[in-house]
Short mmCIF file of C-alpha atoms and ligand atoms in Angstrom, two decimals:
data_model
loop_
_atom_site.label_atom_id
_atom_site.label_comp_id
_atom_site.label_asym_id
_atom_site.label_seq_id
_atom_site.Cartn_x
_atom_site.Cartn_y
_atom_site.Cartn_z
CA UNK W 243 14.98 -17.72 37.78
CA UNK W 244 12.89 -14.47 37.35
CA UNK W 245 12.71 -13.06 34.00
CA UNK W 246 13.97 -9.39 33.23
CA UNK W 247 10.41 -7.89 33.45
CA UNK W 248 9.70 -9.71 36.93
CA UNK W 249 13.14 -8.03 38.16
CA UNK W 250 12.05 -4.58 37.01
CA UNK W 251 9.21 -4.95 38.81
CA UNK W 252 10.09 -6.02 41.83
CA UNK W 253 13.16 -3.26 42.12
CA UNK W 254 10.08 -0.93 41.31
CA UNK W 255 8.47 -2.05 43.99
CA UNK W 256 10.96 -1.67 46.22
CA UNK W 257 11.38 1.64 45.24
CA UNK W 258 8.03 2.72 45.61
CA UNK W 259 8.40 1.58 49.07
CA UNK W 260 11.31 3.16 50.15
CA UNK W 261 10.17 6.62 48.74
CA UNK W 262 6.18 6.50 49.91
CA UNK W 263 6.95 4.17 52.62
CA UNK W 264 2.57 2.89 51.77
CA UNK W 265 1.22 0.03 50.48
CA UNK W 266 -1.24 1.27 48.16
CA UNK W 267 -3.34 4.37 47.55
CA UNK W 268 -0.37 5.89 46.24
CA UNK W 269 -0.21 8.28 42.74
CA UNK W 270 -0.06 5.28 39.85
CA UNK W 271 -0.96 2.57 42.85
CA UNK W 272 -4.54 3.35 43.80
CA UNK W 273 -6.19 0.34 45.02
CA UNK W 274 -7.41 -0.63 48.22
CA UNK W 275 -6.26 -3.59 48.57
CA UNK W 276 -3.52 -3.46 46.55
CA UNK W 277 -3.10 -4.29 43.54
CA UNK W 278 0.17 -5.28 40.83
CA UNK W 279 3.64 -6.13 41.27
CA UNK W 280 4.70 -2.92 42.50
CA UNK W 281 2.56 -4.47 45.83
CA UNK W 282 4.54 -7.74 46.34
CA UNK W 283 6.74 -8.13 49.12
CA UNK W 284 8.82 -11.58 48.02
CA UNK W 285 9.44 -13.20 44.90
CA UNK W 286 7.13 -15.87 45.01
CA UNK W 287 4.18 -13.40 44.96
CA UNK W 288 5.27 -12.08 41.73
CA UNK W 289 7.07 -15.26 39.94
CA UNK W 290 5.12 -18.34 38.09
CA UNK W 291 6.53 -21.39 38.82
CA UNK W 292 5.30 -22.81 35.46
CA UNK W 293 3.69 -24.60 33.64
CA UNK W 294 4.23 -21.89 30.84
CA UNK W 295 4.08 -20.65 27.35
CA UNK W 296 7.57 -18.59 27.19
CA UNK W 297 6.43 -17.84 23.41
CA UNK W 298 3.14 -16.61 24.36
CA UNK W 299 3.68 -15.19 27.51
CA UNK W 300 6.23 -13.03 26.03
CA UNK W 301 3.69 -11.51 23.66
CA UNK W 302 1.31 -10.09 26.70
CA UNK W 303 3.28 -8.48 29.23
CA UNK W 304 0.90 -6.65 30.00
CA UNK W 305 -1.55 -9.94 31.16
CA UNK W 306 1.80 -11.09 32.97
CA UNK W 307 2.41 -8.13 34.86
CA UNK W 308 -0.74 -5.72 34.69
CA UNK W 309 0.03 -1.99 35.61
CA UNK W 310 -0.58 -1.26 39.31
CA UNK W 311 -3.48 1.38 37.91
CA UNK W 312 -5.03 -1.58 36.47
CA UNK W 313 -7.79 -3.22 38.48
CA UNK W 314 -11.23 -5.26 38.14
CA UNK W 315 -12.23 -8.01 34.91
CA UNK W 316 -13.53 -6.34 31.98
CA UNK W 317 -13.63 -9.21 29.29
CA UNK W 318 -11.49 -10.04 26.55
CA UNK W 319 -10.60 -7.46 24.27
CA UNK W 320 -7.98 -9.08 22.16
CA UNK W 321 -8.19 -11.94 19.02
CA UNK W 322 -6.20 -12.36 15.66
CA UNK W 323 -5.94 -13.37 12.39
CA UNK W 324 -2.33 -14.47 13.73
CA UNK W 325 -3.91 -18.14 15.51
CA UNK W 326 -6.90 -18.14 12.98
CA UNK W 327 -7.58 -21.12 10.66
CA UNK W 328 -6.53 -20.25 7.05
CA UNK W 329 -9.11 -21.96 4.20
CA UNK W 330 -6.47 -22.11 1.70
CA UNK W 331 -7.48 -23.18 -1.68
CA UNK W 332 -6.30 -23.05 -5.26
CA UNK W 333 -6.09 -18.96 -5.69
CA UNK W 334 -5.75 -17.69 -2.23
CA UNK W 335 -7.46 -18.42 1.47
CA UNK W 336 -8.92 -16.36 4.32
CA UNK W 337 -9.33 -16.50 7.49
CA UNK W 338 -11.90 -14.85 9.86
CA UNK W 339 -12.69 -13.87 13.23
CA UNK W 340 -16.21 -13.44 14.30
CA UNK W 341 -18.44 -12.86 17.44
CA UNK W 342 -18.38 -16.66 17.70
CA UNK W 343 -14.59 -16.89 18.55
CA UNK W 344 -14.77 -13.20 19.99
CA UNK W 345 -17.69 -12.75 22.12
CA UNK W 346 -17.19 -8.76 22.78
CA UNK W 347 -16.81 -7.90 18.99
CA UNK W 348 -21.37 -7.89 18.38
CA UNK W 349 -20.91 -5.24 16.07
CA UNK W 350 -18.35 -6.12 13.73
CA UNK W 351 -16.58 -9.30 12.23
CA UNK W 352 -13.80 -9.55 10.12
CA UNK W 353 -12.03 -11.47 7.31
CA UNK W 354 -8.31 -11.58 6.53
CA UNK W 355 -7.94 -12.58 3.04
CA UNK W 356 -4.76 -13.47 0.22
CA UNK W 357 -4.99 -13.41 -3.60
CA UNK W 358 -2.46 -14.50 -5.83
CA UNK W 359 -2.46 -12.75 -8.83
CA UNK W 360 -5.61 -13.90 -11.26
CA UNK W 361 -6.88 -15.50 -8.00
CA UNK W 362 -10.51 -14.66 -7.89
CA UNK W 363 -13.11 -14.73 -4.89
CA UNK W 364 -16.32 -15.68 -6.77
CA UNK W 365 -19.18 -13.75 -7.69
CA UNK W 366 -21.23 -13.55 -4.78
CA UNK W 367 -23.56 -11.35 -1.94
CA UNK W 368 -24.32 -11.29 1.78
CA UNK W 369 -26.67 -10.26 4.38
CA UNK W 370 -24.64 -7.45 5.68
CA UNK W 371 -22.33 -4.49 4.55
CA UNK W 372 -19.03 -5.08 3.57
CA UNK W 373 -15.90 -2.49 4.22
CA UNK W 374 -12.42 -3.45 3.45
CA UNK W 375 -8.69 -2.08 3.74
CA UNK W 376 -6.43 -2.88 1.34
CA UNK W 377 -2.91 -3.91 3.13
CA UNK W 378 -0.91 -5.51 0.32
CA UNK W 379 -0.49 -5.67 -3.76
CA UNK W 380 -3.58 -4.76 -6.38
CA UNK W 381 -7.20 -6.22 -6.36
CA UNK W 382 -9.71 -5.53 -8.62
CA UNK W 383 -13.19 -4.63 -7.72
CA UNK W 384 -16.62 -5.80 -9.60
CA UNK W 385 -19.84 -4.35 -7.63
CA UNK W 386 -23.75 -3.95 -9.44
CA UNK W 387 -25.80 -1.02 -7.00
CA UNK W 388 -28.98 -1.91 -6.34
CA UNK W 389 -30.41 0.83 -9.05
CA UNK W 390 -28.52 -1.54 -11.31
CA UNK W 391 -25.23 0.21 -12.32
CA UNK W 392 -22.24 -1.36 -12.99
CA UNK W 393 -18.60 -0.71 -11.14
CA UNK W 394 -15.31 -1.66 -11.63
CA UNK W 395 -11.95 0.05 -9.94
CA UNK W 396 -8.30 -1.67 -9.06
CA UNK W 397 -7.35 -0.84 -5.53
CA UNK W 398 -3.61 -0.66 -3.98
CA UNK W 399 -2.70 -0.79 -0.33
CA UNK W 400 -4.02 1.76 1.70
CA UNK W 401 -7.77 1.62 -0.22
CA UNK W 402 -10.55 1.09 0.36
CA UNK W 403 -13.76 -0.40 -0.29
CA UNK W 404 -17.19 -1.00 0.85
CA UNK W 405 -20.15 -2.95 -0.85
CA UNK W 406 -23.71 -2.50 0.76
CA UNK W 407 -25.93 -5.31 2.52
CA UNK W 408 -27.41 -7.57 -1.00
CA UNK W 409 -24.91 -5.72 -3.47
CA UNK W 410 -23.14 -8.29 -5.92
CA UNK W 411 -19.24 -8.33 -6.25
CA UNK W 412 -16.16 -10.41 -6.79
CA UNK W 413 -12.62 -9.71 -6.14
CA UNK W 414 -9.62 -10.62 -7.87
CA UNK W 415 -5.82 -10.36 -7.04
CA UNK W 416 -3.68 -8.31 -9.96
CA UNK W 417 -0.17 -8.37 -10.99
CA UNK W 418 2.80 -9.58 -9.75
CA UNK W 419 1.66 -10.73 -7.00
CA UNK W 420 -2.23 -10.38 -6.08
CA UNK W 421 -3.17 -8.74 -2.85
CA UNK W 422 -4.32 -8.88 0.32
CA UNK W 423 -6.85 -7.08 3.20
CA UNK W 424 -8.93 -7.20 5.84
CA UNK W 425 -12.55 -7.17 5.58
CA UNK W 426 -15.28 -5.96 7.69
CA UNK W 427 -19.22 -6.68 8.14
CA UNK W 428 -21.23 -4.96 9.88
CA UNK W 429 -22.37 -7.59 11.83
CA UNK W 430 -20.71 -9.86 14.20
CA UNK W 431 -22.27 -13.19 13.15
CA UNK W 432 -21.42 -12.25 9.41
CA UNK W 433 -19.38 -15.21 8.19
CA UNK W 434 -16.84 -15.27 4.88
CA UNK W 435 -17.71 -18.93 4.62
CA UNK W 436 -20.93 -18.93 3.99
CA UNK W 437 -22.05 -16.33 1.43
CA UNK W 438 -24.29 -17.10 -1.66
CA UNK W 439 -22.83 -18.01 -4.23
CA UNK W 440 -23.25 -17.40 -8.00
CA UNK W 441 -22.50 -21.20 -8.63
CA UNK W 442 -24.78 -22.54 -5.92
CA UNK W 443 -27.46 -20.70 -7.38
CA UNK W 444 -27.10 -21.81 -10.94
CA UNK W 445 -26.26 -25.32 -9.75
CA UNK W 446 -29.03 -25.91 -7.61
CA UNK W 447 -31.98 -24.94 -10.24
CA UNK W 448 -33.66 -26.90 -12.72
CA UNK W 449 -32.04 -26.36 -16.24
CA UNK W 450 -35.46 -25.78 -18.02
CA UNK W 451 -35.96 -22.35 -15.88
CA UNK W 452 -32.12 -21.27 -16.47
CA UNK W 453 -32.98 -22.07 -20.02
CA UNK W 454 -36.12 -19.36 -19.89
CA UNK W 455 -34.63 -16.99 -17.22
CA UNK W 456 -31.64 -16.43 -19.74
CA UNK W 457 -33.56 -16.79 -22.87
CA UNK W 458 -30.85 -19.37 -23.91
CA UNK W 459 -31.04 -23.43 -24.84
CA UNK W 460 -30.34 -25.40 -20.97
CA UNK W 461 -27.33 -26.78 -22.69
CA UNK W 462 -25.97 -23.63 -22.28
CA UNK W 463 -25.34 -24.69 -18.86
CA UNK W 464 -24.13 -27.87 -19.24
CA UNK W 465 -20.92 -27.52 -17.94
CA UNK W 466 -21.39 -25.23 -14.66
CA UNK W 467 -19.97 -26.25 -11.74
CA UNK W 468 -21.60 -28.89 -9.36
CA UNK W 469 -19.94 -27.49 -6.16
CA UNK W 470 -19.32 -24.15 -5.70
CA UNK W 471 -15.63 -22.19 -5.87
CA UNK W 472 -15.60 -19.64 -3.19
CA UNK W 473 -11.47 -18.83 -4.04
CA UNK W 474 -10.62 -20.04 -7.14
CA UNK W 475 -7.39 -19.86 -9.63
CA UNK W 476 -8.39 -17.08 -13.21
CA UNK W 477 -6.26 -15.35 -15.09
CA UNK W 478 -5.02 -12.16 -14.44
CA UNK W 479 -7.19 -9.43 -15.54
CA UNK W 480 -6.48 -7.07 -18.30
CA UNK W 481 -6.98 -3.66 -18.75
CA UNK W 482 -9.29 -1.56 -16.41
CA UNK W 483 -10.59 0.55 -19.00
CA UNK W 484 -11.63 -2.12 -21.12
CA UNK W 485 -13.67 -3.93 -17.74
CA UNK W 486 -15.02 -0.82 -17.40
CA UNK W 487 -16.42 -0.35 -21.16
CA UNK W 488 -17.41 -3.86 -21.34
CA UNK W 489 -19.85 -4.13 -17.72
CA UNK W 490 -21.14 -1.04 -18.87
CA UNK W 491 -23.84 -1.77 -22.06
CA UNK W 492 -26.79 -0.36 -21.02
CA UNK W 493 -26.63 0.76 -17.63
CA UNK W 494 -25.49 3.92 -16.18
CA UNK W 495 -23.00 4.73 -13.52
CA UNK W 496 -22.95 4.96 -9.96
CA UNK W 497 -23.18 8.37 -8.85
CA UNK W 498 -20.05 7.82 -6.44
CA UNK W 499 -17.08 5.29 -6.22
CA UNK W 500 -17.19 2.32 -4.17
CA UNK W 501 -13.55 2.74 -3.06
CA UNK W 502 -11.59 5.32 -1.32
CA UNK W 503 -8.17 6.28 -0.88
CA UNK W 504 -7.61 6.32 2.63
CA UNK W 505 -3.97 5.64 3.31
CA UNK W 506 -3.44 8.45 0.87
CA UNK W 507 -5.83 11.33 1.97
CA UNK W 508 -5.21 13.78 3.63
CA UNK W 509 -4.83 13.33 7.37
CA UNK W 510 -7.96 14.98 9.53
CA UNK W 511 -4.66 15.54 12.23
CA UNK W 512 -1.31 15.55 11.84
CA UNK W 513 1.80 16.51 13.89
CA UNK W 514 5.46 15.06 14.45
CA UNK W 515 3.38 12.79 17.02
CA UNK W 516 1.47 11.26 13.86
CA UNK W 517 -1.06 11.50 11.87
CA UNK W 518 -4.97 10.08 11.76
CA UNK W 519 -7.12 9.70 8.33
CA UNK W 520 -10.47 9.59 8.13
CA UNK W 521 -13.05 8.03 5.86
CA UNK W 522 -16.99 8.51 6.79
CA UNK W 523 -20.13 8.85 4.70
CA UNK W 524 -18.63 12.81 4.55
CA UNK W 525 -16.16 11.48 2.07
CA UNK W 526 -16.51 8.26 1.07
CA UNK W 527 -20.23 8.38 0.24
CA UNK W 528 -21.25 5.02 -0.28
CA UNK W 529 -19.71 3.60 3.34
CA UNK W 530 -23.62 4.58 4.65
CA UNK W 531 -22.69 1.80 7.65
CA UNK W 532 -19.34 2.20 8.64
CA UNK W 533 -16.50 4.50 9.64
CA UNK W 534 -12.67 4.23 9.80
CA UNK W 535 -10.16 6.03 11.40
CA UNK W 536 -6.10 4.89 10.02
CA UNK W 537 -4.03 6.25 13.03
CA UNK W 538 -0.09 6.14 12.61
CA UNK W 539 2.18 6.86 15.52
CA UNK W 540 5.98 6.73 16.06
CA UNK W 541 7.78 4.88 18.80
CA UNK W 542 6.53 6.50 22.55
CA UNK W 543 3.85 8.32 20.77
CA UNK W 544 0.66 7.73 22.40
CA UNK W 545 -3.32 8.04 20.76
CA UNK W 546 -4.20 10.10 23.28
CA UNK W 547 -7.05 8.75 26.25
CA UNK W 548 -10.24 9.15 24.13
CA UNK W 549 -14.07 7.82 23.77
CA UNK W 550 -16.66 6.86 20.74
CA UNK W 551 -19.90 7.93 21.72
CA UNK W 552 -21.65 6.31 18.43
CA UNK W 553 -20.53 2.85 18.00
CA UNK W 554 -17.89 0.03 18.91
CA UNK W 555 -14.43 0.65 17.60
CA UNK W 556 -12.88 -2.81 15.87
CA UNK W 557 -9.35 -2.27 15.41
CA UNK W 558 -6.73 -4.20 13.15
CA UNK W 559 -3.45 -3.72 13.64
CA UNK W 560 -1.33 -3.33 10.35
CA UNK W 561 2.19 -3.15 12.24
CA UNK W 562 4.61 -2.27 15.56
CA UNK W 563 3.75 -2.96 18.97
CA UNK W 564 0.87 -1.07 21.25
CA UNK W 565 -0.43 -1.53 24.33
CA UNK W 566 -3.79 -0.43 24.84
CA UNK W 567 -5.61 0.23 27.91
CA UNK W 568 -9.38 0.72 28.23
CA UNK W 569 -11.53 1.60 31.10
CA UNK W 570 -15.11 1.61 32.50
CA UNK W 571 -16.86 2.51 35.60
CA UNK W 572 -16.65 -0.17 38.46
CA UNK W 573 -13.62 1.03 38.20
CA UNK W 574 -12.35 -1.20 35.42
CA UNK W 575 -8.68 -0.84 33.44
CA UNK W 576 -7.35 -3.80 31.23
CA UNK W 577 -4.17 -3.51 29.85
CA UNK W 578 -3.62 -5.15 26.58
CA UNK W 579 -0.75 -5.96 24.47
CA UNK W 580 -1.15 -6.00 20.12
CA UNK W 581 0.85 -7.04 17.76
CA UNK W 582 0.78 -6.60 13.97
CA UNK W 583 -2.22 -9.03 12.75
CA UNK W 584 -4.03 -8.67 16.11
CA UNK W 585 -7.69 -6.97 16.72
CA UNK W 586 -8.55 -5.01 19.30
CA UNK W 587 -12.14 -3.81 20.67
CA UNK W 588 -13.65 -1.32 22.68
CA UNK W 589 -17.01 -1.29 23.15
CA UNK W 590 -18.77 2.46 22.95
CA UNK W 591 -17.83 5.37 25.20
CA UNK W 592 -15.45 3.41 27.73
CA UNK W 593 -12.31 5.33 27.73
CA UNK W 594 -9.39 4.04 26.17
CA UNK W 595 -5.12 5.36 24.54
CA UNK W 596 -3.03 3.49 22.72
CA UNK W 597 0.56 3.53 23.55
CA UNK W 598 3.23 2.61 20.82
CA UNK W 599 5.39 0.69 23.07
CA UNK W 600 7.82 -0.69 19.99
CA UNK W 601 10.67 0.17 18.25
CA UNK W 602 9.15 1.17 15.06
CA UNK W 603 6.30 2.88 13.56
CA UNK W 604 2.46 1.67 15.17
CA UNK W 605 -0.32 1.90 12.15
CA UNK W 606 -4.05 0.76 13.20
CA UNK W 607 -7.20 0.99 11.76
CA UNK W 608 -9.85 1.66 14.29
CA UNK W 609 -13.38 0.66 11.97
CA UNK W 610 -16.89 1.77 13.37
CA UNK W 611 -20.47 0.36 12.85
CA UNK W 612 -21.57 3.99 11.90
CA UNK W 613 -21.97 6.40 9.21
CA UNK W 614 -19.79 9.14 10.91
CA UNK W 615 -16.81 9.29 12.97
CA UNK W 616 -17.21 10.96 16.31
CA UNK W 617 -14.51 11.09 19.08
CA UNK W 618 -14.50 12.77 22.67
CA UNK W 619 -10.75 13.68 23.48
CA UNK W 620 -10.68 13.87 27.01
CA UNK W 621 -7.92 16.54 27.34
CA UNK W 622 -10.11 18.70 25.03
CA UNK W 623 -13.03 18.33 27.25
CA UNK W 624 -10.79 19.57 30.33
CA UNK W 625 -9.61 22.03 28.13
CA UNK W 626 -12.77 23.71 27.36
CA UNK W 627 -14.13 23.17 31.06
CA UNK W 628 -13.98 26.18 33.42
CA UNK W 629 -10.41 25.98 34.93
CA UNK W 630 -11.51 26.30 38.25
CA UNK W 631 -14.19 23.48 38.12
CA UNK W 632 -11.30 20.93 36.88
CA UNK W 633 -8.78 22.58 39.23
CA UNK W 634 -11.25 21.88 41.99
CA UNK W 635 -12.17 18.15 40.95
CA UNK W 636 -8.17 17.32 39.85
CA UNK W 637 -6.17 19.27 42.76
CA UNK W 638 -3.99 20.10 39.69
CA UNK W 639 -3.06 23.93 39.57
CA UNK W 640 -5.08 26.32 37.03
CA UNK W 641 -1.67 27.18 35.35
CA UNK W 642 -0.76 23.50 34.64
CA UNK W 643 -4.04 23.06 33.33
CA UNK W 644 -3.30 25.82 30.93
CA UNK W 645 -0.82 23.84 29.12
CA UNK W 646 -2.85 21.13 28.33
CA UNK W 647 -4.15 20.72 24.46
CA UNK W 648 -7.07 22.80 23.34
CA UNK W 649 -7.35 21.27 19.86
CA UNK W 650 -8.12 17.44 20.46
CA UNK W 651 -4.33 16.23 19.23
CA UNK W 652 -5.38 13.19 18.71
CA UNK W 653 -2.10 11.39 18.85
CA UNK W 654 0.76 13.03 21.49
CA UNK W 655 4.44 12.58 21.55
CA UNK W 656 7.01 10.83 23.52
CA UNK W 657 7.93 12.94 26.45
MN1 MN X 51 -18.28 -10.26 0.06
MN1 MN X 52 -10.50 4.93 19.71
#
C-alpha cells in the first residue's frame, strides 16, 4: 500500500510528464540526473517496503519525499529537546542538547529546563554566557555583575534573560505553577550538567579556611551539604521588592537589567504575514554575546529566503509546524521538517525560508552568537539591484521585478 503523500507524488509526477513531456531540467525539477519523486517512473522507485517507523516517518516528510529542487548532502540540521534525556529531580529537570549530540550546532548549545513552583536551580556560574527565553509560568532571577552589584527581577513567558561568562545566579520557579525555558550558551560544548556549584565549593574546602574566609566559627558550616543539589525543592519566594531591598546592603545597582521583554516589544516588522521581535545589545544591553530574533507567522506564511552574515542562527521552535529549507553552493538544498520542541541550525550566510506548513500559528526563536542582529533579505537585494542586471541574470521581465518587496518583509503571506 502507498501512503497518501507517495500517491500525491507520483500523480505529480505524472503530471509533470504529461505537460513538459522531460525528465528533468524542468522549472522546480532542475537536476541532471534527476532527482525526487516527481522523477520516478513505477511505484517501487518511490515506495519503502519497510522496515519502518510510521510514527517517525510521519514527522519528516520532507526526509521521506525531498522536494525535486532539493539535491546534494548538507549535514544534519535538525535535534530536540522532544527525544532528549530529562534529569528529573526533586524541584524540576532539564534536558540539553549540545555539539556532542549535534555536531553542526559549534556555536551554540542549549538547555530545556522545568521548575515547579519554589523549585530552585542552585546558586551557581559557568564558563560561557548564558541567554534564555522564558516559554511558560514565572521564574525569578538572582545575578551579582562582575563590578559587584546585586540583581533580582521575576520573568513571565516571552522574557528574557542573559547572564555573562563567570556571573553568579540561581533561578527559581514562582507561583502556581513554576516555569519553564530554554537556555542558551554561547558555546557548543557548554554543558547544564556540569556547572560549579555553590555547594561543591563549600563542601570540598577545609572548614578552618571557611571559618576565616567568612569571619565566622567552622561550625557554622556544619550542616552544608556533602553532595551538591543542582535542582532542588525551596519554598516559593516572596515578595520581589523585599529580594530586591534585602541583596542590596551595600552595593549599588547595575546600570541596566539583565532581562528583557521580548515577546512583548515591539515588533522590528510586522504585517498580516506576521511579525519579528528583536533583542540585540541595541536594546537589551547586557546580551554583549548574543542576539535573538522571535518570528511569528500564520498558516502558509513563509520567513522569507534570507542569510546571517555574522553568526550561526540556533533556532527553537515554541509551536506549529515549518519546514525549512537551507542552501549552499555545490549546489546544496535540505529540506527539513520542525515541530514544536525541535531546533533547527543554519550555519552563517547559507541561504535559508521557513515555511509554516501547519494549521496553526508557527512561533520560533532564531538565537545568534553575536552582539547584533544582521539579516540579508534576498528579495531586498534584487530589489535594490539595477533592474536590468537581475532581468538579465533571472530572464524574469523588468516589470515583474517591479513588484517584488523593496522593504526586506521579513515574513510574506500565503498566496
Ligand atoms: Mn547557569
Ligand atoms: Mn534566519
Amino acid at each position: 500500500m502507498f501512503s497518501r503523500r507517495e500517491l500525491l507524488a507520483m500523480s505529480a509526477a505524472g503530471a509533470a510528464m504529461v505537460s513538459s513531456g522531460a525528465q528533468g531540467a524542468t522549472f522546480g525539477n532542475p537536476d541532471e540526473p534527476p532527482q525526487g519523486a516527481i522523477n520516478t517512473k513505477n511505484a517501487s522507485s518511490l515506495s519503502d517496503p519497510g522496515p519502518q517507523n510510521p510514527a517517525l516517518a510521519k514527522q519528516f516528510p520532507s526526509a521521506q519525499t525531498p522536494p525535486a529542487t532539493d539535491v546534494g548532502g548538507l549535514p544534519m540540521n535538525w535535534a530536540s529537546f522532544n527525544n532528549a534525556p530529562r534529569r528529573i529531580q526533586n524541584g524540576g529537570w532539564a534536558r540539553q542538547v549540545t555539539v556532542v549530540d549535534f555536531a553542526i550546532s559549534k556555536e551554540i548549545s542549549g538547555v530545556n529546563m522545568r521548575l515547579s513552583a519554589g523549585g530552585i536551580r542552585e546558586l551557581h556560574w559557568h564558563q560561557a554566557a548564558e541567554w534564555a527565553i522564558m516559554t511558560y509560568g514565572g521564574c525569578r532571577i538572582t545575578v551579582l555583575d562582575v563590578q559587584g552589584r546585586p540583581y533580582v527581577a521575576d520573568l513571565k513567558a516571552g522574557d528574557l534573560w542573559y547572564f555573562p561568562p563567570g556571573a553568579p545566579h540561581s533561578l527559581q520557579g514562582l507561583g502556581p505553577d513554576g516555569c519553564e525555558f530554554v537556555i542558551c550558551f554561547d558555546d557548543g560544548h557548554a554543558n547544564e550538567f556540569n556547572t560549579l556549584l555553590v555547594t561543591d565549593w563549600l563542601a570540598h574546602t577545609p572548614p578552618e579556611v571557611l571559618s576565616k574566609n567568612f569571619g565566622v566559627p567552622a561550625e557554622t558550616f556544619g550542616k552544608i551539604p556533602l553532595h551538591n543539589l543542582w535542582i532542588f525543592q525551596g519554598t516559593v519566594p516572596g515578595d520581589l521588592a523585599a529580594d530586591r531591598a534585602a541583596v542590596a546592603r551595600h552595593a549599588e545597582a547595575p546600570p541596566y537589567p539583565f532581562v528583557y521583554s521580548l515577546g512583548s516589544s515591539a515588533p522590528l516588522k510586522e504585517s498580516a504575514a506576521g511579525s519579528i521581535r528583536i533583542a540585540d545589545s541595541s536594546n537589551f544591553k547586557v546580551a554583549t554575546t548574543v542576539a535573538a530574533a522571535l518570528v511569528t507567522m500564520p498558516p502558509g506564511a513563509v520567513r522569507e529566503m534570507h542569510w546571517h552574515p555574522n553568526a550561526d542562527e540556533w533556532q527553537y521552535y515554541i509551536s506549529g509546524q515549518a519546514r525549512m529549507t537551507v542552501f549552499d553552493t555545490g549546489p546544496n538544498a535540505r529540506t527539513t521538517d520542525f515541530s514544536a520542541g525541535d531546533i533547527g541550525y543554519v550555519p552563517r550566510n547559507l541561504g535559508h525560508y521557513v515555511e509554516n506548513v501547519g494549521d496553526t500559528d508557527v512561533q520560533f526563536v532564531g538565537v545568534f552568537r553575536a552582539p547584533r542582529y544582521e539579516e540579508v533579505s534576498l528579495s531586498n537585494w534584487l530589489a535594490h539591484t539595477p533592474p536590468r542586471l537581475v532581468a538579465q541574470h533571472l530572464n524574469i521581465d523588468e516589470k515583474l521585478i517591479a513588484q517584488w518587496p523593496d522593504t526586506s518583509p521579513g515574513v510574506m503571506p500565503k498566496t
